[in-house]
Short mmCIF file of C-alpha atoms and ligand atoms in Angstrom, two decimals:
data_model
loop_
_atom_site.label_atom_id
_atom_site.label_comp_id
_atom_site.label_asym_id
_atom_site.label_seq_id
_atom_site.Cartn_x
_atom_site.Cartn_y
_atom_site.Cartn_z
CA MET A 1 187.33 -82.51 91.21
CA GLY A 2 190.20 -80.99 91.53
CA CYS A 3 190.50 -77.30 92.19
CA ASP A 4 193.20 -74.58 91.30
CA VAL A 5 195.07 -73.54 94.20
CA SER A 6 196.43 -70.58 93.00
CA ARG A 7 193.38 -68.56 93.14
CA PRO A 8 190.35 -68.27 95.36
CA GLN A 9 187.29 -70.49 94.84
CA ARG A 10 184.67 -68.17 92.83
CA ILE A 11 181.24 -69.38 94.72
CA THR A 12 177.55 -68.10 93.66
CA VAL A 13 175.13 -68.03 96.83
CA LEU A 14 171.87 -68.38 95.52
CA GLY A 15 169.81 -67.04 98.00
CA ALA A 16 172.21 -64.63 99.58
CA THR A 17 169.94 -62.57 102.09
CA GLY A 18 168.60 -65.50 103.85
CA SER A 19 169.59 -67.33 106.79
CA ILE A 20 171.89 -69.73 105.30
CA GLY A 21 173.21 -67.02 102.33
CA LEU A 22 174.39 -64.92 105.09
CA SER A 23 175.97 -67.72 107.05
CA THR A 24 177.66 -68.67 103.90
CA LEU A 25 179.15 -65.39 103.28
CA ASP A 26 180.09 -64.92 106.82
CA VAL A 27 182.42 -68.18 106.26
CA ILE A 28 183.69 -67.20 102.83
CA ALA A 29 184.76 -63.60 104.13
CA ARG A 30 187.14 -65.39 107.03
CA HIS A 31 188.88 -67.15 104.11
CA PRO A 32 189.51 -64.45 101.39
CA ASP A 33 192.46 -66.29 100.00
CA ARG A 34 190.39 -69.35 99.55
CA TYR A 35 187.08 -67.80 98.56
CA GLN A 36 185.77 -65.64 96.66
CA ALA A 37 181.98 -64.45 96.18
CA PHE A 38 181.41 -64.40 92.44
CA ALA A 39 177.38 -63.72 92.39
CA LEU A 40 174.60 -63.06 95.14
CA SER A 41 171.14 -63.22 94.39
CA GLY A 42 168.01 -61.80 96.93
CA TYR A 43 164.44 -61.41 96.22
CA SER A 44 162.84 -59.22 98.36
CA ARG A 45 165.29 -57.97 100.38
CA VAL A 46 166.96 -55.37 97.67
CA ASP A 47 168.88 -53.23 100.25
CA GLU A 48 170.51 -55.88 102.22
CA LEU A 49 171.45 -57.23 98.95
CA LEU A 50 173.32 -54.02 98.07
CA ALA A 51 174.88 -53.87 101.28
CA LEU A 52 176.39 -57.52 100.81
CA CYS A 53 177.56 -56.29 97.24
CA VAL A 54 179.53 -53.43 98.72
CA ARG A 55 181.19 -55.52 100.94
CA HIS A 56 182.31 -58.77 99.10
CA ARG A 57 182.14 -57.06 95.51
CA PRO A 58 180.68 -59.93 93.40
CA ALA A 59 180.74 -59.99 89.77
CA PHE A 60 176.97 -60.48 89.62
CA ALA A 61 173.92 -59.90 91.48
CA VAL A 62 170.25 -61.48 90.62
CA VAL A 63 167.46 -59.98 91.78
CA PRO A 64 163.73 -61.09 90.29
CA SER A 65 162.40 -57.95 88.58
CA THR A 66 163.35 -55.24 86.58
CA GLU A 67 162.26 -52.67 88.92
CA ALA A 68 164.35 -54.10 91.43
CA ALA A 69 167.17 -54.38 89.08
CA ALA A 70 166.95 -50.55 88.32
CA ARG A 71 166.81 -50.05 92.15
CA LEU A 72 169.93 -52.11 92.96
CA ARG A 73 171.50 -50.58 89.97
CA GLU A 74 171.47 -47.22 91.18
CA GLY A 75 172.44 -48.16 94.84
CA LEU A 76 175.53 -49.87 93.07
CA ALA A 77 176.53 -46.78 91.14
CA ALA A 78 176.55 -44.54 93.81
CA ALA A 79 178.61 -46.93 95.84
CA GLY A 80 181.10 -47.34 92.95
CA CYS A 81 180.74 -50.98 92.77
CA ALA A 82 180.72 -52.78 89.86
CA THR A 83 178.65 -55.68 90.37
CA GLU A 84 176.80 -56.83 87.17
CA VAL A 85 172.97 -57.05 87.79
CA LEU A 86 170.80 -59.99 86.01
CA GLU A 87 166.88 -60.40 86.57
CA GLY A 88 164.85 -63.09 87.51
CA GLU A 89 165.15 -67.20 86.98
CA ALA A 90 167.22 -66.93 83.44
CA GLY A 91 169.42 -64.65 85.91
CA LEU A 92 169.75 -67.40 88.39
CA CYS A 93 170.52 -70.31 86.00
CA GLN A 94 173.23 -68.32 84.70
CA VAL A 95 175.43 -67.27 87.78
CA ALA A 96 174.48 -71.04 88.91
CA CYS A 97 176.32 -72.67 85.51
CA ALA A 98 178.71 -69.68 84.57
CA ALA A 99 182.21 -71.01 83.67
CA GLU A 100 183.82 -69.28 86.16
CA VAL A 101 181.81 -70.62 89.38
CA ASP A 102 183.70 -73.27 91.29
CA ALA A 103 181.03 -73.88 93.75
CA VAL A 104 176.90 -73.02 93.85
CA MET A 105 175.37 -72.71 97.31
CA ALA A 106 171.91 -73.50 96.73
CA ALA A 107 169.71 -71.56 99.39
CA ILE A 108 166.86 -69.96 97.72
CA VAL A 109 163.99 -71.54 99.80
CA GLY A 110 161.48 -73.60 98.22
CA ALA A 111 160.26 -74.70 94.55
CA ALA A 112 161.73 -71.78 93.72
CA GLY A 113 165.24 -73.16 93.95
CA LEU A 114 164.72 -76.16 92.14
CA ARG A 115 165.42 -74.40 88.23
CA PRO A 116 168.88 -72.95 89.39
CA THR A 117 169.72 -75.78 91.47
CA LEU A 118 169.46 -78.14 88.67
CA ALA A 119 171.32 -75.65 86.37
CA ALA A 120 174.47 -76.07 88.82
CA VAL A 121 173.83 -79.77 88.85
CA GLU A 122 173.62 -79.93 85.10
CA ALA A 123 177.14 -78.11 84.80
CA GLY A 124 178.92 -80.29 86.86
CA LYS A 125 179.65 -77.97 89.72
CA LYS A 126 180.23 -78.44 93.13
CA VAL A 127 177.06 -77.85 94.46
CA LEU A 128 176.57 -77.19 98.38
CA LEU A 129 172.71 -78.40 98.72
CA ALA A 130 170.71 -76.16 101.58
CA ASN A 131 167.50 -76.18 99.38
CA LYS A 132 166.15 -79.43 100.12
CA GLU A 133 162.80 -78.57 98.89
CA ALA A 134 164.43 -79.07 95.30
CA LEU A 135 165.80 -82.10 95.67
CA VAL A 136 162.55 -83.37 97.32
CA MET A 137 160.45 -82.49 94.63
CA SER A 138 162.63 -83.94 91.62
CA GLY A 139 164.74 -86.88 94.04
CA ALA A 140 165.02 -89.26 90.51
CA LEU A 141 165.76 -86.37 88.18
CA PHE A 142 168.54 -84.47 90.17
CA MET A 143 170.27 -88.14 91.41
CA GLU A 144 170.36 -88.64 87.76
CA SER A 145 171.68 -85.64 86.67
CA VAL A 146 174.27 -85.56 89.50
CA ARG A 147 175.64 -89.18 88.23
CA ARG A 148 175.47 -88.07 84.49
CA SER A 149 177.20 -84.42 84.81
CA GLY A 150 179.63 -85.83 87.90
CA ALA A 151 178.68 -82.54 90.00
CA VAL A 152 180.13 -83.13 93.42
CA LEU A 153 176.70 -82.60 95.50
CA LEU A 154 177.70 -81.79 99.58
CA PRO A 155 174.58 -81.88 101.75
CA ILE A 156 174.17 -78.37 104.11
CA ASP A 157 171.12 -79.61 105.77
CA SER A 158 172.85 -80.09 109.22
CA GLU A 159 171.75 -83.40 109.90
CA HIS A 160 172.67 -84.82 106.33
CA ASN A 161 176.04 -83.21 106.51
CA ALA A 162 176.31 -85.16 109.48
CA ILE A 163 175.20 -88.39 108.00
CA PHE A 164 177.90 -87.49 105.50
CA GLN A 165 180.57 -87.19 107.80
CA CYS A 166 179.85 -90.42 109.49
CA MET A 167 179.64 -92.35 105.98
CA PRO A 168 182.44 -94.42 104.48
CA GLY A 169 184.16 -92.58 101.41
CA ASP A 170 182.66 -95.19 99.26
CA TYR A 171 178.93 -95.48 100.63
CA ALA A 172 177.80 -94.78 97.59
CA ARG A 173 178.83 -98.70 96.67
CA GLY A 174 175.19 -99.02 98.68
CA LEU A 175 174.53 -98.88 102.25
CA SER A 176 174.67 -102.75 103.02
CA ALA A 177 177.58 -103.01 101.03
CA VAL A 178 179.39 -100.63 103.40
CA GLY A 179 177.91 -102.11 106.67
CA VAL A 180 175.35 -99.79 107.14
CA ARG A 181 171.96 -101.05 109.26
CA ARG A 182 170.36 -97.80 110.02
CA ILE A 183 170.52 -93.74 109.27
CA LEU A 184 169.62 -92.24 112.72
CA LEU A 185 168.17 -88.54 111.77
CA THR A 186 167.93 -86.49 114.79
CA ALA A 187 165.30 -83.40 115.26
CA SER A 188 164.42 -80.62 118.01
CA GLY A 189 161.08 -81.51 117.98
CA GLY A 190 161.03 -77.82 117.79
CA PRO A 191 159.07 -75.23 119.97
CA PHE A 192 155.94 -77.59 120.18
CA ARG A 193 157.45 -80.79 121.74
CA GLU A 194 155.74 -80.56 124.79
CA THR A 195 152.68 -78.15 123.89
CA PRO A 196 149.65 -79.81 124.77
CA VAL A 197 148.20 -80.93 121.78
CA GLU A 198 144.62 -79.07 122.14
CA ALA A 199 147.05 -75.46 122.94
CA LEU A 200 148.33 -76.02 119.04
CA LEU A 201 145.26 -74.84 117.57
CA ASP A 202 146.01 -71.50 118.96
CA VAL A 203 149.83 -71.48 118.18
CA THR A 204 150.96 -68.12 116.52
CA PRO A 205 153.35 -67.72 113.43
CA GLU A 206 155.59 -65.86 116.16
CA GLN A 207 155.92 -68.93 118.53
CA ALA A 208 156.38 -71.25 115.46
CA CYS A 209 159.19 -69.02 114.31
CA ALA A 210 160.82 -69.03 117.70
CA HIS A 211 162.75 -72.41 117.19
CA PRO A 212 164.68 -73.08 120.34
CA ASN A 213 168.40 -74.20 119.01
CA TRP A 214 168.32 -72.75 115.65
CA SER A 215 167.67 -69.43 113.90
CA MET A 216 166.41 -69.88 110.69
CA GLY A 217 164.17 -68.48 107.94
CA ARG A 218 160.31 -68.12 108.29
CA LYS A 219 159.45 -71.17 105.87
CA ILE A 220 161.92 -73.47 107.42
CA SER A 221 161.17 -72.77 110.99
CA VAL A 222 157.13 -73.45 110.55
CA ASP A 223 158.53 -76.64 109.00
CA SER A 224 160.58 -77.54 111.92
CA ALA A 225 157.61 -76.77 114.06
CA SER A 226 154.92 -79.16 112.07
CA MET A 227 158.06 -81.31 111.96
CA MET A 228 157.46 -81.26 108.38
CA ASN A 229 160.91 -80.28 108.34
CA LYS A 230 162.10 -83.38 109.51
CA GLY A 231 159.90 -85.45 106.65
CA LEU A 232 161.46 -83.61 104.20
CA GLU A 233 164.66 -84.44 105.24
CA LEU A 234 163.67 -87.87 105.69
CA ILE A 235 162.91 -88.03 101.76
CA GLU A 236 166.32 -86.00 101.53
CA ALA A 237 168.37 -88.39 103.25
CA CYS A 238 166.84 -91.34 101.02
CA TRP A 239 167.96 -89.82 97.97
CA LEU A 240 171.28 -88.52 99.46
CA PHE A 241 172.32 -91.93 100.59
CA ASP A 242 170.42 -94.14 98.22
CA ALA A 243 168.47 -95.73 101.53
CA VAL A 244 164.64 -96.86 101.58
CA PRO A 245 162.77 -94.76 103.92
CA ALA A 246 162.33 -97.93 106.19
CA LYS A 247 166.26 -97.56 106.84
CA VAL A 248 165.85 -94.32 107.94
CA GLU A 249 164.89 -93.72 111.57
CA VAL A 250 163.75 -89.96 113.06
CA VAL A 251 164.94 -89.89 117.00
CA VAL A 252 163.85 -86.94 118.66
CA HIS A 253 166.96 -84.89 120.44
CA PRO A 254 166.03 -82.02 122.15
CA GLN A 255 169.75 -80.24 122.54
CA SER A 256 170.64 -80.27 118.90
CA VAL A 257 174.08 -81.35 119.78
CA ILE A 258 174.28 -84.94 118.00
CA HIS A 259 173.35 -83.62 114.38
CA SER A 260 172.51 -87.23 113.05
CA LEU A 261 174.12 -90.79 113.51
CA VAL A 262 175.07 -93.85 111.51
CA ASP A 263 174.20 -97.37 112.75
CA TYR A 264 176.42 -99.92 111.23
CA VAL A 265 176.10 -103.59 111.42
CA ASP A 266 178.84 -104.55 113.83
CA GLY A 267 177.38 -102.43 116.56
CA SER A 268 179.13 -99.43 115.80
CA VAL A 269 177.37 -96.04 116.08
CA LEU A 270 178.63 -93.13 114.80
CA ALA A 271 177.63 -89.59 115.45
CA GLN A 272 179.13 -85.84 114.34
CA LEU A 273 178.38 -83.34 117.23
CA GLY A 274 178.60 -79.71 117.16
CA ASN A 275 177.20 -76.53 118.24
CA PRO A 276 173.66 -75.74 116.57
CA ASP A 277 175.60 -73.29 114.16
CA MET A 278 174.99 -73.61 110.12
CA ARG A 279 178.48 -72.47 109.57
CA THR A 280 179.58 -75.44 110.79
CA PRO A 281 178.09 -77.62 107.92
CA ILE A 282 178.81 -74.98 105.39
CA ALA A 283 182.73 -74.73 106.12
CA ASN A 284 182.66 -78.48 106.24
CA ALA A 285 181.12 -78.56 102.53
CA LEU A 286 182.85 -75.69 101.31
CA ALA A 287 186.31 -76.88 101.99
CA TRP A 288 185.73 -80.68 101.88
CA PRO A 289 187.74 -82.79 102.07
CA GLU A 290 189.60 -80.35 104.14
CA ARG A 291 188.75 -78.55 107.25
CA ILE A 292 188.92 -75.00 107.64
CA ASP A 293 187.93 -72.54 110.49
CA SER A 294 184.25 -71.64 110.81
CA GLY A 295 183.89 -69.16 113.72
CA VAL A 296 181.88 -71.47 115.62
CA ALA A 297 182.62 -71.74 119.42
CA PRO A 298 184.31 -75.15 120.63
CA LEU A 299 181.77 -77.45 122.20
CA ASP A 300 181.59 -77.45 125.73
CA LEU A 301 180.42 -80.88 126.52
CA PHE A 302 180.51 -80.13 130.75
CA ALA A 303 178.01 -76.95 129.68
CA ILE A 304 175.85 -79.48 127.76
CA ALA A 305 175.85 -82.20 130.34
CA ARG A 306 173.38 -83.84 128.98
CA LEU A 307 171.72 -85.24 125.81
CA ASP A 308 168.28 -86.47 125.78
CA PHE A 309 166.62 -88.66 123.26
CA GLN A 310 163.08 -89.44 122.62
CA ALA A 311 161.08 -91.44 119.91
CA PRO A 312 158.61 -89.18 117.82
CA ASP A 313 155.31 -88.58 118.62
CA GLU A 314 152.99 -88.76 114.80
CA GLN A 315 149.78 -87.90 116.66
CA ARG A 316 151.23 -84.81 117.55
CA PHE A 317 153.02 -84.22 114.40
CA PRO A 318 151.20 -85.99 111.53
CA CYS A 319 153.37 -84.09 109.15
CA LEU A 320 156.01 -86.26 109.82
CA ARG A 321 153.55 -89.44 108.98
CA LEU A 322 152.65 -87.80 105.69
CA ALA A 323 155.83 -87.05 104.64
CA ARG A 324 157.05 -90.66 105.50
CA GLN A 325 153.97 -92.06 103.66
CA ALA A 326 154.76 -89.92 100.17
CA ALA A 327 158.65 -90.83 100.78
CA GLU A 328 157.33 -94.88 100.38
CA ALA A 329 154.75 -93.66 97.61
CA GLY A 330 157.69 -92.18 95.85
CA ASN A 331 157.01 -90.63 92.11
CA SER A 332 154.89 -87.75 92.62
CA ALA A 333 153.89 -88.12 96.20
CA PRO A 334 156.75 -86.56 97.49
CA ALA A 335 156.49 -82.93 94.84
CA VAL A 336 152.73 -82.83 96.07
CA LEU A 337 153.32 -83.25 99.86
CA ASN A 338 155.82 -80.33 99.23
CA ALA A 339 154.01 -77.94 97.24
CA ALA A 340 150.93 -78.41 99.41
CA ASN A 341 152.97 -77.49 102.53
CA GLU A 342 154.43 -74.15 100.87
CA VAL A 343 150.75 -73.18 100.70
CA ALA A 344 149.80 -74.15 103.97
CA VAL A 345 153.06 -72.51 105.47
CA GLU A 346 152.54 -69.74 103.70
CA ALA A 347 148.67 -69.45 104.86
CA PHE A 348 149.60 -69.93 108.55
CA LEU A 349 151.99 -67.58 108.40
CA GLU A 350 149.42 -65.00 106.67
CA ARG A 351 147.00 -65.85 109.92
CA ARG A 352 145.00 -67.71 107.36
CA ILE A 353 144.62 -70.71 108.53
CA ARG A 354 145.54 -72.38 112.04
CA PHE A 355 148.81 -74.77 112.89
CA PRO A 356 146.70 -77.94 113.08
CA ASP A 357 145.19 -77.10 109.30
CA ILE A 358 148.49 -77.33 107.88
CA ALA A 359 148.82 -81.07 108.30
CA GLY A 360 145.42 -81.24 107.35
CA MET A 361 145.21 -79.59 104.29
CA ILE A 362 148.35 -81.75 102.92
CA GLU A 363 146.53 -84.72 103.93
CA GLN A 364 143.58 -83.81 101.70
CA VAL A 365 145.77 -82.85 98.89
CA LEU A 366 147.66 -85.85 99.06
CA ASP A 367 144.16 -88.26 99.03
CA GLN A 368 142.87 -86.33 95.88
CA GLU A 369 146.11 -86.28 94.05
CA PRO A 370 147.03 -89.66 92.14
CA VAL A 371 150.25 -90.78 92.64
CA VAL A 372 152.23 -90.69 88.59
CA PRO A 373 155.70 -90.97 87.58
CA LEU A 374 157.53 -87.90 87.37
CA PRO A 375 159.97 -88.52 84.23
CA SER A 376 160.77 -85.41 83.40
CA LEU A 377 160.98 -81.55 85.22
CA ASP A 378 157.80 -80.46 82.87
CA ALA A 379 156.03 -83.29 85.07
CA VAL A 380 157.56 -82.01 88.47
CA PHE A 381 156.23 -78.69 87.73
CA ALA A 382 152.79 -79.99 86.74
CA ALA A 383 152.42 -82.02 90.14
CA ASP A 384 153.77 -78.79 91.75
CA GLN A 385 151.04 -76.62 90.22
CA ARG A 386 148.23 -79.09 90.20
CA ALA A 387 149.09 -79.73 94.00
CA ARG A 388 149.02 -75.78 94.40
CA GLU A 389 145.69 -75.65 92.84
CA LEU A 390 144.31 -78.28 95.13
CA SER A 391 145.68 -76.50 98.11
CA ARG A 392 144.31 -73.05 96.88
CA GLU A 393 141.22 -74.81 96.85
CA TRP A 394 140.95 -76.25 100.03
CA LEU A 395 141.98 -72.64 101.35
CA ARG A 396 139.07 -70.82 99.78
CA ARG A 397 136.69 -73.61 101.31
CA HIS A 398 138.61 -73.51 104.69
CA GLY A 399 140.37 -70.48 105.08
CA ARG A 400 139.60 -67.37 106.84
P1 NDP B 1 165.52 -67.31 104.38
O1 NDP B 1 163.96 -67.22 103.85
O2 NDP B 1 166.38 -66.80 105.22
O3 NDP B 1 166.08 -67.23 103.01
C1 NDP B 1 165.54 -67.57 101.52
C2 NDP B 1 166.59 -66.70 100.35
O4 NDP B 1 165.49 -67.36 99.36
C3 NDP B 1 166.64 -65.32 100.44
O5 NDP B 1 167.59 -65.02 99.90
C4 NDP B 1 165.38 -65.08 99.58
O6 NDP B 1 165.33 -63.65 99.11
C5 NDP B 1 165.20 -66.09 98.63
N1 NDP B 1 164.30 -66.03 98.06
C6 NDP B 1 162.89 -66.14 98.83
N2 NDP B 1 161.85 -66.48 97.80
C7 NDP B 1 162.45 -66.61 96.53
C8 NDP B 1 162.13 -66.53 94.84
N3 NDP B 1 160.73 -66.81 94.99
N4 NDP B 1 162.85 -66.64 93.89
C9 NDP B 1 164.34 -66.68 94.56
N5 NDP B 1 164.87 -66.81 95.47
C10 NDP B 1 164.12 -66.45 96.71
O7 NDP B 1 165.66 -69.24 104.32
P2 NDP B 1 166.66 -70.06 104.98
O8 NDP B 1 168.15 -69.48 104.65
O9 NDP B 1 166.59 -70.41 106.51
O10 NDP B 1 166.72 -71.46 104.33
C11 NDP B 1 167.13 -71.38 102.56
C12 NDP B 1 166.56 -72.88 102.31
O11 NDP B 1 168.30 -73.87 103.21
C13 NDP B 1 165.73 -73.55 102.69
O12 NDP B 1 165.24 -74.76 101.35
C14 NDP B 1 165.95 -74.39 104.03
O13 NDP B 1 165.07 -75.22 104.06
C15 NDP B 1 167.05 -74.84 103.73
N6 NDP B 1 168.02 -74.79 104.94
C16 NDP B 1 167.91 -74.10 106.08
C17 NDP B 1 168.74 -74.06 107.25
C18 NDP B 1 168.65 -72.96 108.35
O14 NDP B 1 169.41 -73.03 109.47
N7 NDP B 1 168.30 -71.83 107.59
C19 NDP B 1 169.10 -75.53 107.82
C20 NDP B 1 168.64 -76.64 106.88
C21 NDP B 1 168.73 -76.12 105.52
P3 NDP B 1 164.64 -62.59 100.32
O15 NDP B 1 165.63 -62.70 101.36
O16 NDP B 1 165.66 -61.11 99.64
O17 NDP B 1 163.64 -62.46 99.77
MG1 MG B 2 168.18 -79.97 109.15
#
């Protein structure tokens, strides 16, 4: 995809008020000659979105409701900021596929990001994908849409961005054809890597959200603590790199310095290393195939001194096993897994269930819900809704 070098690229940031959104705006602000925020979206943090609009002067801002829009418009007028305010999913889709947009950062969390992310894909945009749940839910349709529209899909998830950097340029020919034996997906193991299994019954949302290496939104922090995040990433890797689940091995690497590796048939193993800071994959994807400064400090190998590796413990982290099973079952199983997980994580954050209940609930929902093909987006959302209903039923029976 060619780009007009005479003007900055216009970027839509979906989920601008979140952790990835803010890191994206940080990188954009370092390169005003190359990038310019075109549209920013927020959900609950309207005041933060207002401050971002004042700072980055986007053409559009998107909020979920009429009330939020009124509040934002009032603040923008007081600040003398000409940003136009749009509402709801229609507004998100509009700024995702607008003709003026060069690239879309898809950084809304969860299923709520699917339609706007797909709108960007269908419009053939350069799509920087952080919203892994969108791909997990609708993988086959999503990738088919990428092929049809010619969208350029670049992974933001640090592991997938690392894999992308370690793959040959022609990996779309097929992993075997380019000599890839395995993908090694690294995992930090999260805050409970060494917590005694019995103690997991009593861990709090605060403990689950205190990730040792990464600062992230609350949902993905809980996913990292349960290792569902790695499970979702396994499914994400299968779609992005056209791999069967057996080709993707999870490696626990507590330091989060190696962000993933690609193992080739000749015995070469290529890895991408860096400080755990999402501005590296964001800058990599924004500028690809060029390289730009991200603001991330150089890696100090002497300070790190050692790198450790362990096999994942599926007894301690049953979510990883459930995700692998869902990846193998394909069809609706990953969408059901994702929906049940979203409901479970929210209930855990609200202290309605205990940490091990997250896996318990997802397993029961997966057992109850038959695996069916998902030929359309309506079918994807129907599977998502059925799984949410089963999850809520489980909560009514077992929740506090
Ligand atoms: P955050 O919770 O920090 O941010 C989520 C963003 O989505 C916020 O802008 C939020 O708005 C918005 N949002 C939340 N709910 C809705 C909704 N229903 N409709 C529209 N917008 C909504 O999450 P992260 O930035 O940590 O993660 C974003 C995505 O990136 C996730 O899919 C995550 O898995 C992925 N990711 C994140 C990484 C990280 O390091 N943080 C690493 C790799 C992937 P508001 O805040 O205003 O409510
Ligand atoms: Mg990741």
